[in-house]
Structure formats: C-alpha cells, structure tokens
CSV table of C-alpha atoms in Angstrom, one decimal:
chain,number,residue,atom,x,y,z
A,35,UNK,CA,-2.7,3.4,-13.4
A,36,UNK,CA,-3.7,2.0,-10.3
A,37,UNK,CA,-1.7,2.8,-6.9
A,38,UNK,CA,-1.2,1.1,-4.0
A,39,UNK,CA,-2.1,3.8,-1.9
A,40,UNK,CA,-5.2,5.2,-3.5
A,41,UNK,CA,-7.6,2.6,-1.9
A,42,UNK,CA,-6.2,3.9,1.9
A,43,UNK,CA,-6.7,7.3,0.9
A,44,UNK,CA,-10.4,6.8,-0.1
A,45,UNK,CA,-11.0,4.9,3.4
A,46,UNK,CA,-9.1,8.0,4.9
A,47,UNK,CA,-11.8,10.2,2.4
A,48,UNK,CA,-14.6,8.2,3.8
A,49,UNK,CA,-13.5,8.2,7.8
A,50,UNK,CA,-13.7,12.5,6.7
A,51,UNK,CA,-17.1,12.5,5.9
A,52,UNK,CA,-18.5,10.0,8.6
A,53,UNK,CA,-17.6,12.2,11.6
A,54,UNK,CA,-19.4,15.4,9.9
A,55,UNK,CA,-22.5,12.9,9.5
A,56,UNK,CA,-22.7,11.8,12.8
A,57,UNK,CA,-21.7,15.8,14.1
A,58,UNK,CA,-25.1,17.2,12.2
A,59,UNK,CA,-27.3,13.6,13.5
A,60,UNK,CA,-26.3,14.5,17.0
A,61,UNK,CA,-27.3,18.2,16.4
A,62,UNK,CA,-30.3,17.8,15.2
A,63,UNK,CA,-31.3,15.0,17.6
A,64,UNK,CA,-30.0,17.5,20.4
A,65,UNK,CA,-32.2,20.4,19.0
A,66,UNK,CA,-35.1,17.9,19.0
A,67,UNK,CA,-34.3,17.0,22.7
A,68,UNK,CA,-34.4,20.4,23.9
A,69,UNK,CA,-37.5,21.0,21.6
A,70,UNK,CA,-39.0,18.3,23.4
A,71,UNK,CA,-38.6,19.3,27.0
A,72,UNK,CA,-39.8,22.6,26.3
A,73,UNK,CA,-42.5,21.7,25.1
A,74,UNK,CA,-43.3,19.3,28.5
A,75,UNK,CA,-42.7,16.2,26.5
A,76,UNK,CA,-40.8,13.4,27.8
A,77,UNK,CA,-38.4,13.7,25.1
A,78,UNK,CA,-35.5,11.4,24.3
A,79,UNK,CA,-34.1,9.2,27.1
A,80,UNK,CA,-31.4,7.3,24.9
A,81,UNK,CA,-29.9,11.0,23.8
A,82,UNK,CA,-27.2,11.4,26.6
A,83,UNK,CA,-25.4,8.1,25.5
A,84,UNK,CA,-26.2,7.9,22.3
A,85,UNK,CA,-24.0,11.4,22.4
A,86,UNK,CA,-21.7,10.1,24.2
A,87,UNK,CA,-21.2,6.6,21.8
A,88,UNK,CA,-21.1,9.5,18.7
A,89,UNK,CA,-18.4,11.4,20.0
A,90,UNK,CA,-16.4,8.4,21.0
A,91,UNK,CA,-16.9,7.3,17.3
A,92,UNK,CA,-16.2,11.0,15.4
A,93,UNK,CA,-13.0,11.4,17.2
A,94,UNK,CA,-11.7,7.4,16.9
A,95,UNK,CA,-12.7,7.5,13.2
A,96,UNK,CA,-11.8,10.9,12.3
A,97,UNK,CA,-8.4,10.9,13.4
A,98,UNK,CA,-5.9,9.5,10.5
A,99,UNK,CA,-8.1,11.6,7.9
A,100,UNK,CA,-7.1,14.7,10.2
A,101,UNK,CA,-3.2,13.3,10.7
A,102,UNK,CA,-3.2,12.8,6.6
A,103,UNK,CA,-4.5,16.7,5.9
A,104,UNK,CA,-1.9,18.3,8.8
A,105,UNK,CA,-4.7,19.7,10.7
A,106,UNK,CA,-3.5,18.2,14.3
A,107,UNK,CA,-2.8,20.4,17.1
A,108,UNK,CA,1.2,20.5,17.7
A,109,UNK,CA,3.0,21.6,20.4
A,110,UNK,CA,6.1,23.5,19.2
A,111,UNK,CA,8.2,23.5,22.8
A,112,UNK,CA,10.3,21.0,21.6
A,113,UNK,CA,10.0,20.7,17.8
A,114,UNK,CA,11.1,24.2,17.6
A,115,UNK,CA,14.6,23.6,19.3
A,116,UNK,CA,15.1,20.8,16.3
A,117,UNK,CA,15.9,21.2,12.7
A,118,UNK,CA,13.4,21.1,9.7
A,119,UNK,CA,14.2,17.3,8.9
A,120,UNK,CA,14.7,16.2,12.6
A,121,UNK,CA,11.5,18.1,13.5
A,122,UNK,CA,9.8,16.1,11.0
A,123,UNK,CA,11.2,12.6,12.1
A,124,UNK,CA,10.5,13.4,15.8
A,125,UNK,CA,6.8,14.3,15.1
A,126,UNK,CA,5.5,11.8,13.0
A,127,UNK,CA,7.4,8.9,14.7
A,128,UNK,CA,5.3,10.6,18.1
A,129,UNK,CA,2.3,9.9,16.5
A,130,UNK,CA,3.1,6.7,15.4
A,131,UNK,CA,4.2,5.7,19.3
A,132,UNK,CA,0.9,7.3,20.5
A,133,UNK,CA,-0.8,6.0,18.1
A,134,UNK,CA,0.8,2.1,18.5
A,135,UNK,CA,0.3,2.5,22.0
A,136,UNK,CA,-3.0,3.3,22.3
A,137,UNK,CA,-3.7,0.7,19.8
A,138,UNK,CA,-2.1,-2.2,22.2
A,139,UNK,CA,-4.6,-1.3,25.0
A,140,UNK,CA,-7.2,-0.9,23.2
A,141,UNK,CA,-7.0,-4.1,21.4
A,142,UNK,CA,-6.3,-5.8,24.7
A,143,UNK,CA,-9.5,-4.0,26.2
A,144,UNK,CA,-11.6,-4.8,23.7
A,145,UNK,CA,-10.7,-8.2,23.6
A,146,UNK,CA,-11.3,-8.7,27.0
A,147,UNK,CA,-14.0,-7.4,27.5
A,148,UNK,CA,-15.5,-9.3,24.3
A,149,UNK,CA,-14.2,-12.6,26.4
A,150,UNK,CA,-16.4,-11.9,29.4
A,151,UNK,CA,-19.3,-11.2,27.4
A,152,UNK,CA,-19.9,-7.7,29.3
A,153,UNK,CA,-22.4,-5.9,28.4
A,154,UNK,CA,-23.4,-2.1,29.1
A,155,UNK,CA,-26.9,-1.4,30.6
A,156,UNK,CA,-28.0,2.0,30.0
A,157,UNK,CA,-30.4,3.4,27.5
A,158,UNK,CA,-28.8,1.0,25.1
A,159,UNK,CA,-28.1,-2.6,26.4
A,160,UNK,CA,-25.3,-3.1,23.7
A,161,UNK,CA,-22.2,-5.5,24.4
A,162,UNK,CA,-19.5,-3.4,26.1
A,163,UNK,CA,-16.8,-4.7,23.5
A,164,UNK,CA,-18.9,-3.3,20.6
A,165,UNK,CA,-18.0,0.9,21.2
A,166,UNK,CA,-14.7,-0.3,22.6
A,167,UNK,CA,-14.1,-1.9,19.3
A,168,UNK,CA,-13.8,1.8,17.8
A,169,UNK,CA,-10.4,3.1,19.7
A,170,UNK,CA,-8.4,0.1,18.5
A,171,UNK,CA,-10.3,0.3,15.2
A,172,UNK,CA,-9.3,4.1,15.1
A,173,UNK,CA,-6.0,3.9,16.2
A,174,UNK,CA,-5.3,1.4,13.5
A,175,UNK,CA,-5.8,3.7,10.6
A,176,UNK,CA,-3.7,6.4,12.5
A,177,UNK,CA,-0.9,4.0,12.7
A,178,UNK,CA,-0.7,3.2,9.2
A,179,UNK,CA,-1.2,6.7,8.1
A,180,UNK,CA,1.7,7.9,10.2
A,181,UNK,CA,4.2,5.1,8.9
A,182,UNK,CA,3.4,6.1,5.5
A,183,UNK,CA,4.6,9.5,6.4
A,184,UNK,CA,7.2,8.6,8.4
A,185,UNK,CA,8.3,6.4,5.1
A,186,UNK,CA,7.6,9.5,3.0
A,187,UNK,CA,9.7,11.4,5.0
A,188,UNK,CA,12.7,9.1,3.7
A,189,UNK,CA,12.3,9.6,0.3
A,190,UNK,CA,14.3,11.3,-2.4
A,191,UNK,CA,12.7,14.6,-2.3
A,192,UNK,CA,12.5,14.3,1.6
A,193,UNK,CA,10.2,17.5,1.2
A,194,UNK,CA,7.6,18.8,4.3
A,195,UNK,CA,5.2,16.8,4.5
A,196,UNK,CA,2.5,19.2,4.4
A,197,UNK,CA,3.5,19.7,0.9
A,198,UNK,CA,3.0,15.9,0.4
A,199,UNK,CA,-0.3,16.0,1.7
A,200,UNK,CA,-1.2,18.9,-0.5
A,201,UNK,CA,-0.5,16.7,-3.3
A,202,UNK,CA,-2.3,13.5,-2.3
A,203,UNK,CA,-5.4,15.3,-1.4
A,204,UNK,CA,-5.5,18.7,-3.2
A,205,UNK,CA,-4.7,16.9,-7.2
A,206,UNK,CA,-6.5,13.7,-6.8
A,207,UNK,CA,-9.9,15.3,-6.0
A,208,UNK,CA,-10.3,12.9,-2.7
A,209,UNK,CA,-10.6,16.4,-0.7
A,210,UNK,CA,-14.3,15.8,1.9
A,211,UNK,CA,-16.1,18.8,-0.3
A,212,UNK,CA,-15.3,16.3,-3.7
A,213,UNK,CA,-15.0,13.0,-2.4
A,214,UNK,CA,-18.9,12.1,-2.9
A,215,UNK,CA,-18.7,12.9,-6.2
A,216,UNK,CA,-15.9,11.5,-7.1
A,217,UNK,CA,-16.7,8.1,-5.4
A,218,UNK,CA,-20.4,7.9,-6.8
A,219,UNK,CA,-19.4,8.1,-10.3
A,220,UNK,CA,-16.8,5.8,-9.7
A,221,UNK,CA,-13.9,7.9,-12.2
A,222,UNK,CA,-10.9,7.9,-11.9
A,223,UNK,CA,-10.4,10.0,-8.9
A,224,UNK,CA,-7.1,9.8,-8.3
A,225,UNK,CA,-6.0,11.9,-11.5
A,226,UNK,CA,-4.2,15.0,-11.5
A,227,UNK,CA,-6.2,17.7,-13.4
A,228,UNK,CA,-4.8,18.3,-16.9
A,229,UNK,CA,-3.4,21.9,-17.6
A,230,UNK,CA,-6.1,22.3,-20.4
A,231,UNK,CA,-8.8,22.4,-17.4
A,232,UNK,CA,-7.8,24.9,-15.5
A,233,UNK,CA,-9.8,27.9,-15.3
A,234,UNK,CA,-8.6,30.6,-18.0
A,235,UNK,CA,-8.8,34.7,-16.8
A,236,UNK,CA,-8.9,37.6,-19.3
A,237,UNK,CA,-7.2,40.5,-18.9
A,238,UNK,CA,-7.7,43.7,-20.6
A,239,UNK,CA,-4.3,44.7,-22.5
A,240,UNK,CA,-3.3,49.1,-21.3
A,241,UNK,CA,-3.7,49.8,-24.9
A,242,UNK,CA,-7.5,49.0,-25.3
A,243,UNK,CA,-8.3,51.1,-22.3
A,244,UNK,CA,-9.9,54.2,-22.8
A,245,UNK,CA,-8.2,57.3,-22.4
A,246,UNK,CA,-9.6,60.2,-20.2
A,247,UNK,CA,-10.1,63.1,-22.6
C-alpha cells in the first residue's frame, strides 16, 4: 500500500548516500593533490574550491537525512530542565525555527544574487547563485522533516521520537547500507520484514550435552 510519506523518506535515503559520495571524491582527489606536489607536478589548481563547493553541498544536503535518523548534536542545558514530552516539543520546534530561518535568507540570497547575474571568478567561473542555491535547497528538506516530527509528536502514541525513527528507517529497509539495493530493484522497500524471515538460532537442549565421566 502506497504511503504518503515513503517517497520523502527515499529522497531523505538518497540526500544519505550523496554526502558519503562526495566525502570519498574529495579524498581521493585530495590524495591525488598531495601525490601530485610531491612528485613536483603542478597538480590540481581547481582542488581548494572545488573542496570548499563539496563541503558546502555534504553538509546542506546531508542535513534532514541526519535530523530523520536522531544523529544531531544536542545541547542538553536546557532540554534537561524540561519534561520528556516538553523536551520533545521544544527541540524539534528549534529545528524547525533554525531551520525556517535559515531557509528565508537563503532563499532571499540566492535570489538576489541570481538577479544581478553575479558570478564567482575563481578556479571555477560558475554563477554565484548556483552553490548558494544548496543552503535554501537544504534547509528545505530539514524543514519538512522537522514538521513531520513535530506532527508525529502529536499523535496518539505521542512516543520518543527516536523510537519513531527506528521504525521508519530500521523496518522499511531505506537504512544508507540497504537503500541501493532496495532502490535498484525497485521492490517494495517500504515493507516490514515478515516474522517467517527472521534469522532462526539453535540451541543445544542440557539434556543432549555430554556428561563428564
């Protein structure tokens, strides 16, 4: 049965793999650079920003997929002093403030600069609006990801919402190790794994153990 939410969480699958690609082209293109210069070569000119435009990118892109899995650094100073579900509210309606803010700026940056037709004239001569596009791009997918917590978090259940997150990404096999997998043979990823599949252990009963004589 198809879900609304399954198509996001495959984007949010997808923005985890694309910062782990562009983390092992910089390293190698790094390594190669270094290589290079050792070597008395001239090397690679373009590296410096083209590092620069890939961290800019992993960190914009990769955000929401880290907000959906829990794994953002917290500062407990404050949450600590509130209760379970008011701790809850008050962090993920944080992130969605940041995350609208940032957004506004970025958006109004971006557009700007796309209206004067900047452009950036380094190793690349790229229009300035195109890396700028990424933050409000970014921010974007973190928004909706944090309202769809913060929504979450008003359910029935109104359970953590790590355990949430535990659910959407550890039974419907859109995890980053799986999600390659799962999208190139185009199943249906977003099923729960039947009881019947789970791994089976044997254990040896006391009475068939031997005896010492």
């Amino acid at each position: 049965m198809w879900k609304p939410g399954k198509p996001f969480d495959r984007l949010l699958a997808l923005t985890g793999v694309l910062p782990g690609v562009i983390v092992a082209l910089l390293a190698v293109g790094v390594a190669a650079e270094v290589f290079a210069r050792n070597l008395g070569l001239t090397g690679f000119y373009w590296m410096l920003e083209a590092v620069e435009y890939g961290l800019l990118t992993l960190t914009m892109v990769g955000a929401a997929y880290i907000l959906g899995i829990g794994r953002h650094v917290t500062v407990d100073l404050v949450l600590s002093a509130l209760p379970n579900r008011g701790r809850r509210y008050f962090r993920i309606g944080i992130n969605a403030v940041i995350a609208a803010v940032i957004l506004y700026y970025g958006a109004v940056t971006t557009h700007l600069a796309y209206v004067e037709d900047s452009s950036l004239y380094k190793s690349f001569d790229i229009k300035e609006w195109i890396p700028m596009a990424v933050v409000p791009g970014g921010m974007a997918l973190f928004l909706v990801e944090a309202i769809r917590q913060l929504v979450r978090s008003f359910g029935p259940e109104g359970g953590p919402i790590a355990r949430d997150v535990t659910e959407r990404w550890s039974g419907t096999g859109l995890s980053v190790s799986s999600w390659a997998w799962s999208w190139c043979r185009c199943s249906s990823a977003c099923r729960s794994p039947s009881p019947s599949s789970a791994p089976t252990s044997s254990v040896r009963s006391s009475s068939s153990a031997a005896r010492p004589g």
